[in-house]
Structures are given as structure tokens and as C-alpha cells.
PDB file of N, CA and C in Angstrom:
ATOM      1  N   ASN A  17      -6.194   8.739  22.973  1.00  0.00           N
ATOM      2  CA  ASN A  17      -5.802   9.266  22.282  1.00  0.00           C
ATOM      3  C   ASN A  17      -5.440  10.247  21.139  1.00  0.00           C
ATOM      4  N   ILE A  18      -4.376  11.090  20.699  1.00  0.00           N
ATOM      5  CA  ILE A  18      -4.497  12.584  19.815  1.00  0.00           C
ATOM      6  C   ILE A  18      -4.404  11.562  18.564  1.00  0.00           C
ATOM      7  N   PHE A  19      -5.201  13.075  17.527  1.00  0.00           N
ATOM      8  CA  PHE A  19      -6.209  12.360  16.034  1.00  0.00           C
ATOM      9  C   PHE A  19      -5.080  13.697  15.710  1.00  0.00           C
ATOM     10  N   PHE A  20      -4.662  13.769  14.575  1.00  0.00           N
ATOM     11  CA  PHE A  20      -3.610  14.787  14.053  1.00  0.00           C
ATOM     12  C   PHE A  20      -4.275  14.622  12.346  1.00  0.00           C
ATOM     13  N   PRO A  21      -5.353  15.891  11.898  1.00  0.00           N
ATOM     14  CA  PRO A  21      -5.640  15.820  10.384  1.00  0.00           C
ATOM     15  C   PRO A  21      -4.603  15.959   9.149  1.00  0.00           C
ATOM     16  N   PHE A  22      -4.158  15.121   8.209  1.00  0.00           N
ATOM     17  CA  PHE A  22      -3.090  15.060   7.271  1.00  0.00           C
ATOM     18  C   PHE A  22      -4.081  15.587   6.319  1.00  0.00           C
ATOM     19  N   ARG A  23      -3.043  15.863   5.357  1.00  0.00           N
ATOM     20  CA  ARG A  23      -3.119  16.256   4.070  1.00  0.00           C
ATOM     21  C   ARG A  23      -2.387  16.430   3.139  1.00  0.00           C
ATOM     22  N   LEU A  24      -2.079  16.481   2.256  1.00  0.00           N
ATOM     23  CA  LEU A  24      -1.229  16.373   1.299  1.00  0.00           C
ATOM     24  C   LEU A  24      -0.824  18.013   1.147  1.00  0.00           C
ATOM     25  N   SER A  25       0.470  18.703   1.220  1.00  0.00           N
ATOM     26  CA  SER A  25       0.190  19.845   0.481  1.00  0.00           C
ATOM     27  C   SER A  25       1.205  20.192  -0.633  1.00  0.00           C
ATOM     28  N   ASP A  26       1.719  21.735  -1.177  1.00  0.00           N
ATOM     29  CA  ASP A  26       1.235  21.378  -2.291  1.00  0.00           C
ATOM     30  C   ASP A  26       2.885  21.520  -2.547  1.00  0.00           C
ATOM     31  N   GLN A  27       3.904  20.907  -1.051  1.00  0.00           N
ATOM     32  CA  GLN A  27       4.789  20.757  -1.174  1.00  0.00           C
ATOM     33  C   GLN A  27       5.630  19.325  -0.787  1.00  0.00           C
ATOM     34  N   LYS A  28       5.281  18.332  -1.503  1.00  0.00           N
ATOM     35  CA  LYS A  28       5.187  17.152  -1.173  1.00  0.00           C
ATOM     36  C   LYS A  28       5.349  16.766  -0.107  1.00  0.00           C
ATOM     37  N   GLY A  29       4.919  17.232   0.751  1.00  0.00           N
ATOM     38  CA  GLY A  29       5.484  16.835   2.560  1.00  0.00           C
ATOM     39  C   GLY A  29       3.597  16.520   2.434  1.00  0.00           C
ATOM     40  N   LEU A  30       3.462  16.508   3.611  1.00  0.00           N
ATOM     41  CA  LEU A  30       1.923  17.043   4.863  1.00  0.00           C
ATOM     42  C   LEU A  30       1.617  17.999   5.480  1.00  0.00           C
ATOM     43  N   ILE A  31       0.982  18.070   5.820  1.00  0.00           N
ATOM     44  CA  ILE A  31       0.372  19.016   6.692  1.00  0.00           C
ATOM     45  C   ILE A  31      -0.316  18.763   7.985  1.00  0.00           C
ATOM     46  N   ILE A  32      -0.090  18.623   8.972  1.00  0.00           N
ATOM     47  CA  ILE A  32      -0.131  18.244  10.424  1.00  0.00           C
ATOM     48  C   ILE A  32      -0.092  19.795  11.176  1.00  0.00           C
ATOM     49  N   LEU A  33      -1.849  19.803  11.733  1.00  0.00           N
ATOM     50  CA  LEU A  33      -2.297  20.518  12.222  1.00  0.00           C
ATOM     51  C   LEU A  33      -1.003  22.070  12.228  1.00  0.00           C
ATOM     52  N   GLY A  34      -1.081  22.599  10.914  1.00  0.00           N
ATOM     53  CA  GLY A  34       0.005  23.062  10.224  1.00  0.00           C
ATOM     54  C   GLY A  34       0.664  23.622   9.937  1.00  0.00           C
ATOM     55  N   ARG A  35       1.672  21.728  10.427  1.00  0.00           N
ATOM     56  CA  ARG A  35       2.908  21.373  10.491  1.00  0.00           C
ATOM     57  C   ARG A  35       3.597  20.569   9.251  1.00  0.00           C
ATOM     58  N   THR A  36       4.893  20.625   8.624  1.00  0.00           N
ATOM     59  CA  THR A  36       5.277  20.197   7.108  1.00  0.00           C
ATOM     60  C   THR A  36       5.051  18.831   7.641  1.00  0.00           C
ATOM     61  N   ILE A  37       5.601  17.714   7.196  1.00  0.00           N
ATOM     62  CA  ILE A  37       6.356  16.769   7.778  1.00  0.00           C
ATOM     63  C   ILE A  37       6.810  16.303   6.396  1.00  0.00           C
ATOM     64  N   ILE A  38       8.815  16.588   6.102  1.00  0.00           N
ATOM     65  CA  ILE A  38       9.130  16.371   5.161  1.00  0.00           C
ATOM     66  C   ILE A  38       9.709  14.713   5.333  1.00  0.00           C
ATOM     67  N   ILE A  39       9.234  13.689   3.915  1.00  0.00           N
ATOM     68  CA  ILE A  39      10.135  12.265   3.607  1.00  0.00           C
ATOM     69  C   ILE A  39      10.509  12.850   3.082  1.00  0.00           C
ATOM     70  N   GLU A  40      12.062  11.565   3.247  1.00  0.00           N
ATOM     71  CA  GLU A  40      13.512  11.810   1.955  1.00  0.00           C
ATOM     72  C   GLU A  40      13.882  10.228   1.928  1.00  0.00           C
ATOM     73  N   PRO A  41      14.299  10.474   0.529  1.00  0.00           N
ATOM     74  CA  PRO A  41      15.094   9.359   0.271  1.00  0.00           C
ATOM     75  C   PRO A  41      16.217   8.963   1.686  1.00  0.00           C
ATOM     76  N   ALA A  42      16.883   8.249   1.620  1.00  0.00           N
ATOM     77  CA  ALA A  42      18.081   8.153   2.793  1.00  0.00           C
ATOM     78  C   ALA A  42      19.243   7.835   1.880  1.00  0.00           C
ATOM     79  N   GLU A  43      20.047   8.197   2.247  1.00  0.00           N
ATOM     80  CA  GLU A  43      21.390   7.357   1.545  1.00  0.00           C
ATOM     81  C   GLU A  43      21.461   5.626   1.690  1.00  0.00           C
ATOM     82  N   GLU A  44      21.641   5.609   2.606  1.00  0.00           N
ATOM     83  CA  GLU A  44      21.504   4.491   2.827  1.00  0.00           C
ATOM     84  C   GLU A  44      20.473   2.954   2.354  1.00  0.00           C
ATOM     85  N   GLY A  45      19.512   3.832   2.152  1.00  0.00           N
ATOM     86  CA  GLY A  45      17.966   3.150   1.506  1.00  0.00           C
ATOM     87  C   GLY A  45      16.698   3.158   1.920  1.00  0.00           C
ATOM     88  N   GLY A  46      15.807   3.122   1.831  1.00  0.00           N
ATOM     89  CA  GLY A  46      13.842   3.532   2.811  1.00  0.00           C
ATOM     90  C   GLY A  46      14.525   4.737   3.145  1.00  0.00           C
ATOM     91  N   PHE A  47      14.002   5.330   3.770  1.00  0.00           N
ATOM     92  CA  PHE A  47      13.414   6.579   3.911  1.00  0.00           C
ATOM     93  C   PHE A  47      13.826   7.289   5.297  1.00  0.00           C
ATOM     94  N   THR A  48      13.678   8.676   5.336  1.00  0.00           N
ATOM     95  CA  THR A  48      14.016   9.943   6.524  1.00  0.00           C
ATOM     96  C   THR A  48      12.943  10.716   6.619  1.00  0.00           C
ATOM     97  N   ALA A  49      11.770  11.034   8.030  1.00  0.00           N
ATOM     98  CA  ALA A  49      11.200  11.635   7.801  1.00  0.00           C
ATOM     99  C   ALA A  49      11.295  12.744   9.126  1.00  0.00           C
ATOM    100  N   TYR A  50      10.853  13.712   9.062  1.00  0.00           N
ATOM    101  CA  TYR A  50      11.119  15.112   9.706  1.00  0.00           C
ATOM    102  C   TYR A  50       9.931  16.174   9.903  1.00  0.00           C
ATOM    103  N   VAL A  51      10.073  16.324  11.135  1.00  0.00           N
ATOM    104  CA  VAL A  51       9.445  17.906  10.990  1.00  0.00           C
ATOM    105  C   VAL A  51      10.177  19.019  11.298  1.00  0.00           C
ATOM    106  N   PRO A  52      10.011  19.597  10.327  1.00  0.00           N
ATOM    107  CA  PRO A  52      11.386  20.766  11.367  1.00  0.00           C
ATOM    108  C   PRO A  52      10.237  21.632  11.924  1.00  0.00           C
ATOM    109  N   ALA A  53       9.199  22.014  12.648  1.00  0.00           N
ATOM    110  CA  ALA A  53       8.837  23.182  13.302  1.00  0.00           C
ATOM    111  C   ALA A  53       8.903  21.951  14.559  1.00  0.00           C
ATOM    112  N   LEU A  54       8.858  20.772  14.555  1.00  0.00           N
ATOM    113  CA  LEU A  54       9.333  19.902  16.489  1.00  0.00           C
ATOM    114  C   LEU A  54      11.049  19.347  16.416  1.00  0.00           C
ATOM    115  N   LYS A  55      11.767  20.198  16.708  1.00  0.00           N
ATOM    116  CA  LYS A  55      13.439  19.887  16.988  1.00  0.00           C
ATOM    117  C   LYS A  55      13.761  18.612  16.972  1.00  0.00           C
ATOM    118  N   GLY A  56      14.223  18.119  16.230  1.00  0.00           N
ATOM    119  CA  GLY A  56      14.714  16.750  16.461  1.00  0.00           C
ATOM    120  C   GLY A  56      13.413  15.464  16.735  1.00  0.00           C
ATOM    121  N   CYS A  57      12.348  15.700  16.038  1.00  0.00           N
ATOM    122  CA  CYS A  57      11.521  14.887  15.539  1.00  0.00           C
ATOM    123  C   CYS A  57      11.888  13.989  14.092  1.00  0.00           C
ATOM    124  N   VAL A  58      11.693  12.888  14.456  1.00  0.00           N
ATOM    125  CA  VAL A  58      12.624  12.357  13.481  1.00  0.00           C
ATOM    126  C   VAL A  58      12.292  10.849  12.767  1.00  0.00           C
ATOM    127  N   ALA A  59      12.205  10.152  11.892  1.00  0.00           N
ATOM    128  CA  ALA A  59      11.939   8.626  11.761  1.00  0.00           C
ATOM    129  C   ALA A  59      12.395   8.412  10.943  1.00  0.00           C
ATOM    130  N   GLU A  60      12.872   6.910  10.885  1.00  0.00           N
ATOM    131  CA  GLU A  60      12.883   6.008   9.369  1.00  0.00           C
ATOM    132  C   GLU A  60      11.922   4.952   9.179  1.00  0.00           C
ATOM    133  N   GLY A  61      12.162   4.366   7.272  1.00  0.00           N
ATOM    134  CA  GLY A  61      11.587   4.104   7.727  1.00  0.00           C
ATOM    135  C   GLY A  61      12.183   2.837   6.384  1.00  0.00           C
ATOM    136  N   GLU A  62      11.498   1.858   6.133  1.00  0.00           N
ATOM    137  CA  GLU A  62      12.119   1.124   4.511  1.00  0.00           C
ATOM    138  C   GLU A  62      11.107   1.219   3.651  1.00  0.00           C
ATOM    139  N   THR A  63       9.614   1.774   4.046  1.00  0.00           N
ATOM    140  CA  THR A  63       8.635   2.258   2.867  1.00  0.00           C
ATOM    141  C   THR A  63       8.470   3.849   3.046  1.00  0.00           C
ATOM    142  N   GLU A  64       8.204   4.559   1.881  1.00  0.00           N
ATOM    143  CA  GLU A  64       7.353   5.906   2.527  1.00  0.00           C
ATOM    144  C   GLU A  64       6.215   5.458   3.714  1.00  0.00           C
ATOM    145  N   GLU A  65       5.208   4.967   2.724  1.00  0.00           N
ATOM    146  CA  GLU A  65       3.950   4.148   3.898  1.00  0.00           C
ATOM    147  C   GLU A  65       4.273   3.800   5.726  1.00  0.00           C
ATOM    148  N   LYS A  66       5.824   3.092   5.551  1.00  0.00           N
ATOM    149  CA  LYS A  66       6.411   2.549   6.770  1.00  0.00           C
ATOM    150  C   LYS A  66       6.892   3.829   7.384  1.00  0.00           C
ATOM    151  N   THR A  67       7.359   4.555   6.846  1.00  0.00           N
ATOM    152  CA  THR A  67       8.449   5.718   7.599  1.00  0.00           C
ATOM    153  C   THR A  67       7.334   6.789   8.250  1.00  0.00           C
ATOM    154  N   LEU A  68       6.108   7.224   7.324  1.00  0.00           N
ATOM    155  CA  LEU A  68       4.646   7.906   7.060  1.00  0.00           C
ATOM    156  C   LEU A  68       4.246   6.989   8.789  1.00  0.00           C
ATOM    157  N   LEU A  69       4.193   6.308   9.250  1.00  0.00           N
ATOM    158  CA  LEU A  69       3.517   5.561  10.261  1.00  0.00           C
ATOM    159  C   LEU A  69       4.537   5.795  11.459  1.00  0.00           C
ATOM    160  N   ASN A  70       5.785   5.651  10.934  1.00  0.00           N
ATOM    161  CA  ASN A  70       6.757   5.834  11.819  1.00  0.00           C
ATOM    162  C   ASN A  70       7.200   7.247  12.550  1.00  0.00           C
ATOM    163  N   ILE A  71       6.493   8.570  11.304  1.00  0.00           N
ATOM    164  CA  ILE A  71       6.745   9.954  12.406  1.00  0.00           C
ATOM    165  C   ILE A  71       4.697   9.820  13.178  1.00  0.00           C
ATOM    166  N   LYS A  72       4.958   9.245  12.297  1.00  0.00           N
ATOM    167  CA  LYS A  72       3.382   9.859  12.952  1.00  0.00           C
ATOM    168  C   LYS A  72       3.114   9.251  14.491  1.00  0.00           C
ATOM    169  N   GLU A  73       4.226   8.034  14.667  1.00  0.00           N
ATOM    170  CA  GLU A  73       4.525   7.926  16.512  1.00  0.00           C
ATOM    171  C   GLU A  73       5.283   8.589  16.866  1.00  0.00           C
ATOM    172  N   ALA A  74       5.625   9.000  16.534  1.00  0.00           N
ATOM    173  CA  ALA A  74       7.553   9.959  16.546  1.00  0.00           C
ATOM    174  C   ALA A  74       6.440  11.569  17.404  1.00  0.00           C
ATOM    175  N   ILE A  75       5.769  11.572  15.909  1.00  0.00           N
ATOM    176  CA  ILE A  75       5.073  13.365  17.230  1.00  0.00           C
ATOM    177  C   ILE A  75       3.986  12.913  18.076  1.00  0.00           C
ATOM    178  N   VAL A  76       3.356  11.893  18.425  1.00  0.00           N
ATOM    179  CA  VAL A  76       3.025  11.460  19.084  1.00  0.00           C
ATOM    180  C   VAL A  76       3.727  12.138  20.253  1.00  0.00           C
ATOM    181  N   ASN A  77       4.415  10.792  20.235  1.00  0.00           N
ATOM    182  CA  ASN A  77       5.770  10.492  21.149  1.00  0.00           C
ATOM    183  C   ASN A  77       6.853  11.940  21.651  1.00  0.00           C
ATOM    184  N   TYR A  78       6.595  12.855  20.687  1.00  0.00           N
ATOM    185  CA  TYR A  78       7.059  14.190  21.089  1.00  0.00           C
ATOM    186  C   TYR A  78       6.588  15.142  21.998  1.00  0.00           C
ATOM    187  N   LEU A  79       5.026  15.346  21.284  1.00  0.00           N
ATOM    188  CA  LEU A  79       3.837  16.120  21.793  1.00  0.00           C
ATOM    189  C   LEU A  79       3.983  15.434  23.847  1.00  0.00           C
ATOM    190  N   ALA A  80       3.958  13.937  23.456  1.00  0.00           N
ATOM    191  CA  ALA A  80       3.548  13.822  25.268  1.00  0.00           C
ATOM    192  C   ALA A  80       4.512  14.172  26.096  1.00  0.00           C
ATOM    193  N   VAL A  81       5.955  13.907  25.287  1.00  0.00           N
ATOM    194  CA  VAL A  81       6.887  14.153  26.334  1.00  0.00           C
ATOM    195  C   VAL A  81       6.318  16.040  26.879  1.00  0.00           C
ATOM    196  N   LEU A  82       6.518  16.968  25.504  1.00  0.00           N
ATOM    197  CA  LEU A  82       6.095  17.990  25.934  1.00  0.00           C
ATOM    198  C   LEU A  82       5.153  17.911  27.415  1.00  0.00           C
ATOM    199  N   SER A  83       3.823  17.641  26.812  1.00  0.00           N
ATOM    200  CA  SER A  83       2.930  17.356  28.074  1.00  0.00           C
ATOM    201  C   SER A  83       3.172  17.618  29.287  1.00  0.00           C
ATOM    202  N   ASP A  84       4.401  16.523  29.753  1.00  0.00           N
ATOM    203  CA  ASP A  84       4.438  16.228  30.688  1.00  0.00           C
ATOM    204  C   ASP A  84       6.119  17.143  31.067  1.00  0.00           C
ATOM    205  N   LEU A  85       6.713  17.993  30.697  1.00  0.00           N
ATOM    206  CA  LEU A  85       7.024  19.730  30.764  1.00  0.00           C
ATOM    207  C   LEU A  85       6.341  20.175  31.803  1.00  0.00           C
TER     208      LEU A  85
END
């Protein structure tokens, strides 16, 4: 298992190991989250809470792929 320390940032995103997660309302409804430092690491959800869970999973998968390279 991979543990990521999250805390609120001044920019209303989250800090993950010094990286920011941005959560924004999606045009079609729900929310989209992305990690600017991890190109292509994006997730969506119907609520902010579900979007946060989805982006955490996306980060784990993203880093797992990188570790396999």
C-alpha cells in the first residue's frame, strides 16, 4: 500500500508530497481533479468527495506505472 499525506493548501487544493491537487466543477456537472505535476493524472466524480477518492486512486495507479518503467 502507498500512503500519501494530504493537507489543505492555501490555494484550496490539496498538497500531496509537495504536489497540488486541483478540483474544479466540470461543465457537464460533477467535478474534475488533476495533479499539475503528474501529466495526464486526471479523475472525475459526481461529488467533491468522490472526485477526491478517484484522484487518490489515479495517483496510486500513475505512480505504480512509473515504478514499472
